[in-house]
Coordinates of C-alpha atoms in Angstrom, one line a residue:
M1 CA 26.3 7.5 53.9
V2 CA 24.9 4.0 53.7
R3 CA 21.4 5.4 53.2
Q4 CA 22.7 7.7 50.3
S5 CA 24.4 4.7 48.7
L6 CA 21.2 2.6 49.0
I7 CA 19.1 5.4 47.4
F8 CA 21.7 5.8 44.6
F9 CA 21.6 2.0 44.0
M10 CA 17.8 2.0 43.9
F11 CA 17.7 5.0 41.5
S12 CA 20.3 3.4 39.2
T13 CA 18.4 0.1 39.2
M14 CA 15.2 2.0 38.2
L15 CA 16.9 3.8 35.4
A16 CA 18.5 0.6 34.1
G17 CA 15.0 -1.1 34.2
Q18 CA 13.6 1.8 32.1
S19 CA 16.5 1.7 29.6
F20 CA 16.1 -2.0 28.9
A21 CA 12.3 -2.2 29.2
A22 CA 10.6 -3.7 26.1
D23 CA 8.7 -1.4 23.8
P24 CA 4.9 -1.7 23.9
G25 CA 3.4 -4.8 22.2
I26 CA 6.3 -7.0 23.0
S27 CA 6.3 -9.9 25.5
D28 CA 8.2 -13.1 25.8
T29 CA 5.5 -14.8 23.7
E30 CA 3.9 -12.2 21.5
I31 CA 4.4 -9.4 19.0
R32 CA 1.3 -7.2 18.6
L33 CA 0.8 -5.5 15.2
G34 CA -2.0 -3.1 14.4
M35 CA -3.8 -2.9 11.0
V36 CA -6.3 -0.1 10.4
N37 CA -7.9 0.0 7.0
A38 CA -11.1 -0.4 5.0
Q39 CA -12.9 -3.6 6.1
S40 CA -16.2 -2.1 5.0
G41 CA -17.5 0.5 2.5
A42 CA -16.6 1.2 -1.1
A43 CA -12.9 0.2 -0.7
A44 CA -13.5 -2.8 1.6
G45 CA -12.0 -5.2 -1.0
L46 CA -8.6 -3.4 -0.5
G47 CA -8.5 -3.7 3.3
Q48 CA -9.8 -7.2 3.3
G49 CA -7.3 -8.3 0.6
M50 CA -4.4 -6.8 2.6
R51 CA -5.6 -8.6 5.7
I52 CA -6.1 -12.0 4.0
G53 CA -2.7 -11.9 2.4
A54 CA -0.9 -10.8 5.5
M55 CA -2.7 -13.2 7.8
A56 CA -1.7 -16.1 5.6
V57 CA 2.0 -15.3 6.1
F58 CA 1.7 -14.5 9.8
N59 CA -0.3 -17.7 10.5
D60 CA 2.3 -19.7 8.7
V61 CA 5.1 -18.1 10.7
N62 CA 3.3 -18.7 13.9
T63 CA 2.7 -22.4 13.0
N64 CA 6.4 -22.8 12.5
G65 CA 7.5 -21.3 15.8
G66 CA 7.0 -17.6 15.3
I67 CA 9.8 -14.9 15.4
H68 CA 12.4 -15.8 18.0
G69 CA 9.8 -17.7 19.9
R70 CA 7.2 -15.0 19.7
Q71 CA 3.8 -15.3 18.0
I72 CA 2.6 -12.5 15.7
N73 CA -0.8 -11.2 16.7
L74 CA -2.3 -9.0 14.0
L75 CA -5.1 -6.8 15.4
V76 CA -7.4 -5.3 12.8
D77 CA -9.8 -2.3 13.0
D78 CA -12.1 -0.9 10.3
D79 CA -11.7 2.8 9.2
A80 CA -14.1 2.4 6.2
Y81 CA -11.6 4.5 4.2
D82 CA -12.5 7.5 6.4
P83 CA -9.6 9.7 7.7
D84 CA -11.4 10.6 11.0
K85 CA -12.1 6.9 11.7
A86 CA -8.5 6.1 10.9
I87 CA -7.3 8.6 13.5
D88 CA -9.6 7.2 16.2
A89 CA -8.7 3.6 15.4
T90 CA -5.0 4.4 15.3
L91 CA -5.1 6.1 18.7
K92 CA -6.9 3.0 20.1
M93 CA -4.2 0.7 18.6
I94 CA -1.5 2.7 20.3
D95 CA -3.1 3.7 23.6
Q96 CA -5.4 0.7 24.4
E97 CA -4.1 -2.2 22.3
N98 CA -0.4 -1.3 23.0
V99 CA 0.7 -2.5 19.6
F100 CA 4.4 -2.6 18.7
S101 CA 4.0 -1.5 15.1
L102 CA 1.3 -0.4 12.7
F103 CA 1.0 -2.3 9.4
G104 CA -1.0 -2.5 6.2
Y105 CA -2.9 0.7 6.1
V106 CA -4.9 1.5 3.0
G107 CA -5.1 4.8 1.2
T108 CA -3.5 8.2 1.0
P109 CA -6.1 10.3 2.9
T110 CA -6.2 7.9 5.8
A111 CA -2.4 7.5 6.0
N112 CA -2.0 11.3 5.7
A113 CA -4.4 11.8 8.6
V114 CA -2.5 9.6 11.0
L115 CA 1.0 10.9 10.1
P116 CA 1.1 13.4 13.0
I117 CA 0.4 10.6 15.4
I118 CA 3.1 8.4 13.8
K119 CA 5.7 11.2 14.1
D120 CA 4.7 12.1 17.7
T121 CA 4.7 8.6 19.1
K122 CA 7.6 7.3 16.9
I123 CA 5.7 4.1 16.2
P124 CA 6.6 2.4 12.9
L125 CA 4.1 2.3 10.1
V126 CA 5.0 -0.4 7.6
G127 CA 3.5 -1.4 4.2
I128 CA 1.0 1.3 3.4
F129 CA -1.2 0.5 0.4
S130 CA -0.5 3.9 -1.2
G131 CA 2.0 5.3 -3.6
A132 CA 1.7 9.0 -2.5
M133 CA 4.9 11.0 -2.5
L134 CA 4.1 12.7 0.8
L135 CA 4.8 9.3 2.4
R136 CA 8.2 9.1 0.7
K137 CA 9.8 12.5 0.3
P138 CA 11.2 13.7 2.5
V139 CA 11.8 10.4 4.3
I140 CA 9.7 10.0 7.4
P141 CA 11.9 7.9 9.7
E142 CA 8.9 5.8 11.1
V143 CA 7.3 5.1 7.7
I144 CA 8.5 2.1 5.6
N145 CA 7.0 2.0 2.1
L146 CA 7.3 -1.3 0.2
R147 CA 5.5 -0.6 -3.1
A148 CA 6.4 1.7 -6.0
S149 CA 5.1 5.2 -6.0
Y150 CA 2.3 6.7 -8.0
G151 CA 5.0 8.7 -9.8
D152 CA 6.5 5.4 -10.9
E153 CA 3.1 4.1 -12.0
T154 CA 2.1 7.2 -14.0
E155 CA 5.5 7.4 -15.7
I156 CA 5.0 3.9 -17.0
L157 CA 1.4 4.5 -18.0
V158 CA 2.2 7.7 -19.9
D159 CA 5.2 6.1 -21.6
H160 CA 3.0 3.1 -22.7
F161 CA 0.3 5.2 -24.3
I162 CA 2.7 7.6 -26.0
K163 CA 5.0 4.9 -27.4
D164 CA 2.6 2.1 -28.1
R165 CA -0.6 4.0 -28.9
G166 CA 0.7 7.3 -30.2
A167 CA -1.4 9.2 -27.7
K168 CA -1.1 13.0 -27.4
R169 CA -4.1 14.2 -25.5
F170 CA -4.3 13.1 -21.8
A171 CA -7.0 13.9 -19.3
V172 CA -7.3 12.9 -15.6
F173 CA -10.5 11.9 -13.8
Y174 CA -9.7 11.8 -10.1
Q175 CA -11.0 11.5 -6.6
D176 CA -10.9 14.9 -5.0
D177 CA -8.6 14.3 -2.1
G178 CA -4.9 13.6 -1.4
F179 CA -5.0 10.3 -3.3
G180 CA -6.4 11.9 -6.4
L181 CA -4.0 14.8 -6.3
A182 CA -1.0 12.5 -5.8
V183 CA -1.8 10.6 -9.0
L184 CA -2.7 13.9 -10.8
T185 CA 0.7 15.3 -9.9
G186 CA 2.5 12.2 -11.0
T187 CA 0.7 12.3 -14.4
E188 CA 1.4 16.0 -14.9
M189 CA 5.1 15.4 -14.1
A190 CA 5.4 12.5 -16.5
L191 CA 3.7 14.5 -19.3
K192 CA 5.8 17.6 -18.5
R193 CA 9.0 15.6 -19.1
R194 CA 7.7 15.0 -22.6
G195 CA 6.5 18.6 -23.2
I196 CA 2.8 17.7 -23.0
D197 CA 0.0 19.4 -20.9
I198 CA -3.2 17.7 -19.6
V199 CA -6.1 18.7 -21.8
A200 CA -8.8 18.3 -19.1
K201 CA -9.3 17.5 -15.4
A202 CA -12.5 16.3 -13.7
T203 CA -13.2 15.1 -10.2
F204 CA -15.6 13.2 -8.0
Q205 CA -16.1 13.1 -4.2
R206 CA -14.6 10.2 -2.1
G207 CA -17.3 7.7 -1.1
T208 CA -19.6 8.5 -4.0
T209 CA -20.3 7.4 -7.5
A210 CA -21.2 10.9 -8.7
I211 CA -19.3 10.7 -12.0
Q212 CA -21.7 12.2 -14.5
A213 CA -20.5 15.8 -14.4
G214 CA -16.9 14.7 -14.7
L215 CA -17.7 12.4 -17.6
A216 CA -19.4 15.1 -19.5
T217 CA -16.4 17.4 -19.1
L218 CA -14.1 14.6 -20.4
I219 CA -16.3 13.8 -23.4
E220 CA -16.2 17.4 -24.4
S221 CA -12.4 17.6 -24.3
K222 CA -11.9 14.6 -26.6
P223 CA -8.8 13.1 -25.0
D224 CA -6.9 10.2 -26.4
V225 CA -6.4 8.8 -22.9
V226 CA -8.1 9.2 -19.5
I227 CA -6.1 8.4 -16.4
M228 CA -8.7 7.4 -13.8
V229 CA -8.0 7.8 -10.1
G230 CA -10.1 6.1 -7.5
P231 CA -11.2 2.7 -5.9
Y232 CA -13.1 0.1 -7.8
T233 CA -16.7 1.2 -6.9
P234 CA -16.8 4.7 -8.5
L235 CA -14.4 3.7 -11.4
S236 CA -16.6 0.7 -12.4
T237 CA -19.5 3.2 -12.7
F238 CA -17.4 5.6 -14.7
I239 CA -16.1 2.8 -17.1
K240 CA -19.7 1.5 -17.8
N241 CA -21.1 5.0 -18.3
A242 CA -18.1 6.1 -20.5
R243 CA -18.8 3.2 -22.8
T244 CA -22.5 3.9 -23.2
E245 CA -22.2 7.7 -23.5
G246 CA -19.5 7.7 -26.2
L247 CA -16.2 8.6 -24.6
K248 CA -13.7 7.4 -27.2
A249 CA -10.6 7.6 -25.1
S250 CA -8.5 4.7 -23.9
L251 CA -8.9 4.3 -20.1
A252 CA -6.2 3.6 -17.6
T253 CA -5.8 3.6 -13.8
V254 CA -3.2 2.8 -11.1
S255 CA -2.9 -0.1 -8.7
F256 CA -5.0 1.3 -5.9
V257 CA -8.2 0.7 -7.9
G258 CA -8.3 -2.9 -6.6
T259 CA -8.0 -4.8 -9.9
D260 CA -9.8 -8.0 -8.8
N261 CA -12.8 -6.2 -7.5
L262 CA -12.9 -3.9 -10.6
V263 CA -12.8 -6.8 -13.0
R264 CA -15.6 -8.5 -11.2
L265 CA -17.8 -5.3 -11.4
V266 CA -17.1 -4.4 -15.0
G267 CA -16.5 -7.7 -16.8
A268 CA -16.2 -7.3 -20.5
D269 CA -17.4 -3.7 -20.3
G270 CA -13.9 -3.0 -19.0
D271 CA -12.1 -4.6 -22.0
G272 CA -9.1 -2.5 -23.0
V273 CA -8.7 -0.7 -19.6
V274 CA -5.0 -0.6 -18.7
I275 CA -4.0 -1.0 -15.0
S276 CA -0.5 -0.4 -13.6
Q277 CA 0.4 -2.8 -10.8
V278 CA 3.1 -2.7 -8.1
V279 CA 3.2 -6.5 -7.6
P280 CA 4.0 -9.2 -10.3
F281 CA 1.2 -10.9 -12.1
P282 CA -0.4 -13.3 -9.5
E283 CA -0.9 -16.1 -12.1
N284 CA 2.8 -16.1 -13.1
H285 CA 3.5 -19.6 -11.7
D286 CA 7.1 -19.4 -12.9
L287 CA 7.7 -16.8 -10.2
P288 CA 8.6 -18.4 -6.8
L289 CA 7.0 -15.5 -4.9
A290 CA 3.7 -16.0 -6.7
R291 CA 3.7 -19.7 -6.1
E292 CA 4.5 -19.3 -2.4
C293 CA 1.8 -16.6 -1.7
A294 CA -0.8 -18.6 -3.7
A295 CA 0.0 -21.7 -1.6
L296 CA -0.2 -19.7 1.7
V297 CA -3.5 -18.0 0.7
N298 CA -5.0 -21.3 -0.3
K299 CA -3.9 -23.0 2.9
Y300 CA -5.0 -20.3 5.4
A301 CA -7.9 -18.7 3.5
P302 CA -9.6 -21.6 1.7
G303 CA -11.7 -20.5 -1.3
E304 CA -9.6 -17.3 -1.8
K305 CA -7.6 -17.0 -5.0
L306 CA -4.4 -15.1 -5.1
G307 CA -5.1 -11.6 -6.6
F308 CA -3.2 -8.3 -6.8
V309 CA -4.4 -7.0 -3.4
N310 CA -3.9 -10.1 -1.2
F311 CA -0.6 -10.7 -3.1
E312 CA 0.5 -7.2 -1.9
G313 CA -0.6 -8.2 1.6
C314 CA 1.4 -11.4 1.4
I315 CA 4.5 -9.5 0.2
S316 CA 4.2 -6.8 2.8
A317 CA 3.9 -9.4 5.6
K318 CA 6.9 -11.3 4.3
A319 CA 8.9 -8.0 4.4
M320 CA 7.7 -7.4 8.0
V321 CA 8.8 -11.0 9.0
I322 CA 12.2 -10.5 7.5
A323 CA 12.7 -7.2 9.4
L324 CA 11.4 -8.6 12.7
D325 CA 13.7 -11.6 12.3
R326 CA 16.7 -9.3 11.5
T327 CA 16.0 -7.2 14.5
G328 CA 16.8 -10.1 16.8
P329 CA 15.3 -11.3 20.1
A330 CA 15.7 -7.8 21.7
L331 CA 12.9 -6.2 19.7
T332 CA 12.7 -2.4 19.7
R333 CA 10.9 0.0 17.4
P334 CA 14.2 1.8 16.4
G335 CA 15.7 -1.6 15.9
L336 CA 12.9 -2.6 13.5
I337 CA 13.4 0.6 11.4
H338 CA 17.2 -0.1 11.4
A339 CA 16.5 -3.7 10.3
F340 CA 14.4 -2.5 7.3
E341 CA 17.1 0.0 6.4
S342 CA 19.7 -2.8 6.3
I343 CA 17.8 -4.6 3.5
K344 CA 19.9 -4.2 0.3
G345 CA 19.4 -6.1 -2.9
L346 CA 17.2 -8.7 -1.3
D347 CA 15.4 -11.0 -3.7
I348 CA 12.2 -12.4 -2.1
G349 CA 11.4 -14.7 -4.9
G350 CA 11.4 -12.6 -8.0
L351 CA 10.9 -9.1 -6.5
Q352 CA 13.9 -7.2 -5.3
F353 CA 13.9 -4.9 -2.2
N354 CA 16.3 -2.1 -1.5
L355 CA 16.1 0.2 1.5
G356 CA 18.4 2.6 3.4
P357 CA 18.4 5.6 5.8
D358 CA 17.7 7.9 2.9
N359 CA 15.4 5.5 1.0
H360 CA 12.2 4.2 2.7
Q361 CA 10.7 2.7 -0.5
A362 CA 11.7 -0.9 -1.0
S363 CA 10.6 -1.4 -4.7
N364 CA 10.2 0.8 -7.8
S365 CA 8.9 -2.1 -10.0
V366 CA 5.8 -1.5 -12.1
F367 CA 3.9 -4.1 -14.1
L368 CA 1.3 -3.4 -16.8
T369 CA -2.0 -5.3 -17.1
R370 CA -5.1 -5.0 -19.3
I371 CA -8.7 -6.2 -19.1
S372 CA -9.4 -8.5 -22.0
Q373 CA -12.6 -10.5 -22.5
G374 CA -13.6 -9.7 -19.0
K375 CA -10.4 -11.0 -17.4
I376 CA -7.1 -9.4 -16.4
T377 CA -4.1 -10.2 -18.5
S378 CA -0.4 -9.2 -18.3
I379 CA 0.9 -6.7 -20.9
D380 CA 4.5 -6.3 -19.8
T381 CA 6.9 -6.2 -16.9
I382 CA 9.0 -3.2 -16.1
P383 CA 11.4 -4.0 -13.3
K384 CA 13.7 -1.3 -11.8

């Protein structure tokens, strides 16, 4: 009887220990986060920008005592915007690095590739640099999106060109993968709501600048507007060639392009190109959020200027810090998701976040910009 009681006590103690054991990546002094994105290749500016903006915030938090006494340790791996590499690096983050949460991934094809892993392991994935609807609807419990969707962006772009330019003929030049198809679908839906069909579609392969065949197709179709879908390297080639080969259409693209890198590559050749953004204009010094992120980037990444991508990294990191803090000292992965879902009407300095169990997209805000005299300028702000 005594022996049975002792065995029962030991078994109960073991179960209790399992029930209250910390999730991976959590110790008394540390919170381990894993970032897998493009640190090299044609989209490197996007991954590097996200890392710089996020690290500025996390370094500042650590300098000021961390989260409930824990330091944030952001581990970064390079997937070069390649889905297979994203899978390998994500598995390494989970199995070898034992991170608590994943954070700041870049791109639809890479994010889509790791979704089965996310769903299987139940590890949170927060702040993806993508507006794809497949990451939003239906809600994936472990995925927290902070930025507006590509549907939000294309709706604003289509509305702008129809109302302000009188455009009637729209074409789409897109990267032939999940990212390109996501923006194509958003454009088609925005046009369909207005009784308009796309007049031409043309594609290019991810990781290339093979734009000539697509450009020829678009020139032949004589559109008023071409919505371009891709990162800055191929689109800068397209823009320069479009100007020299006689495409008369207005050109536009969505936030994923990496505005700062695109402007550096095209200069004044890009004048007139309209770009939708999911963060406010970085040089709006009247906005507390822009002032704060500019100061943090300047402090922790000397020589870096606040731009659209590192601004998004800063904003995403601020959201992560808010949720980690709300979760409390007893950090768990389900607790982190619940903390995000508790964010309602939160103003983080000029940008409002709303989340919930049936809504894992914090912001719907879209901001329009245009390249003018080789520089990016603000057109308008459309908060939602």
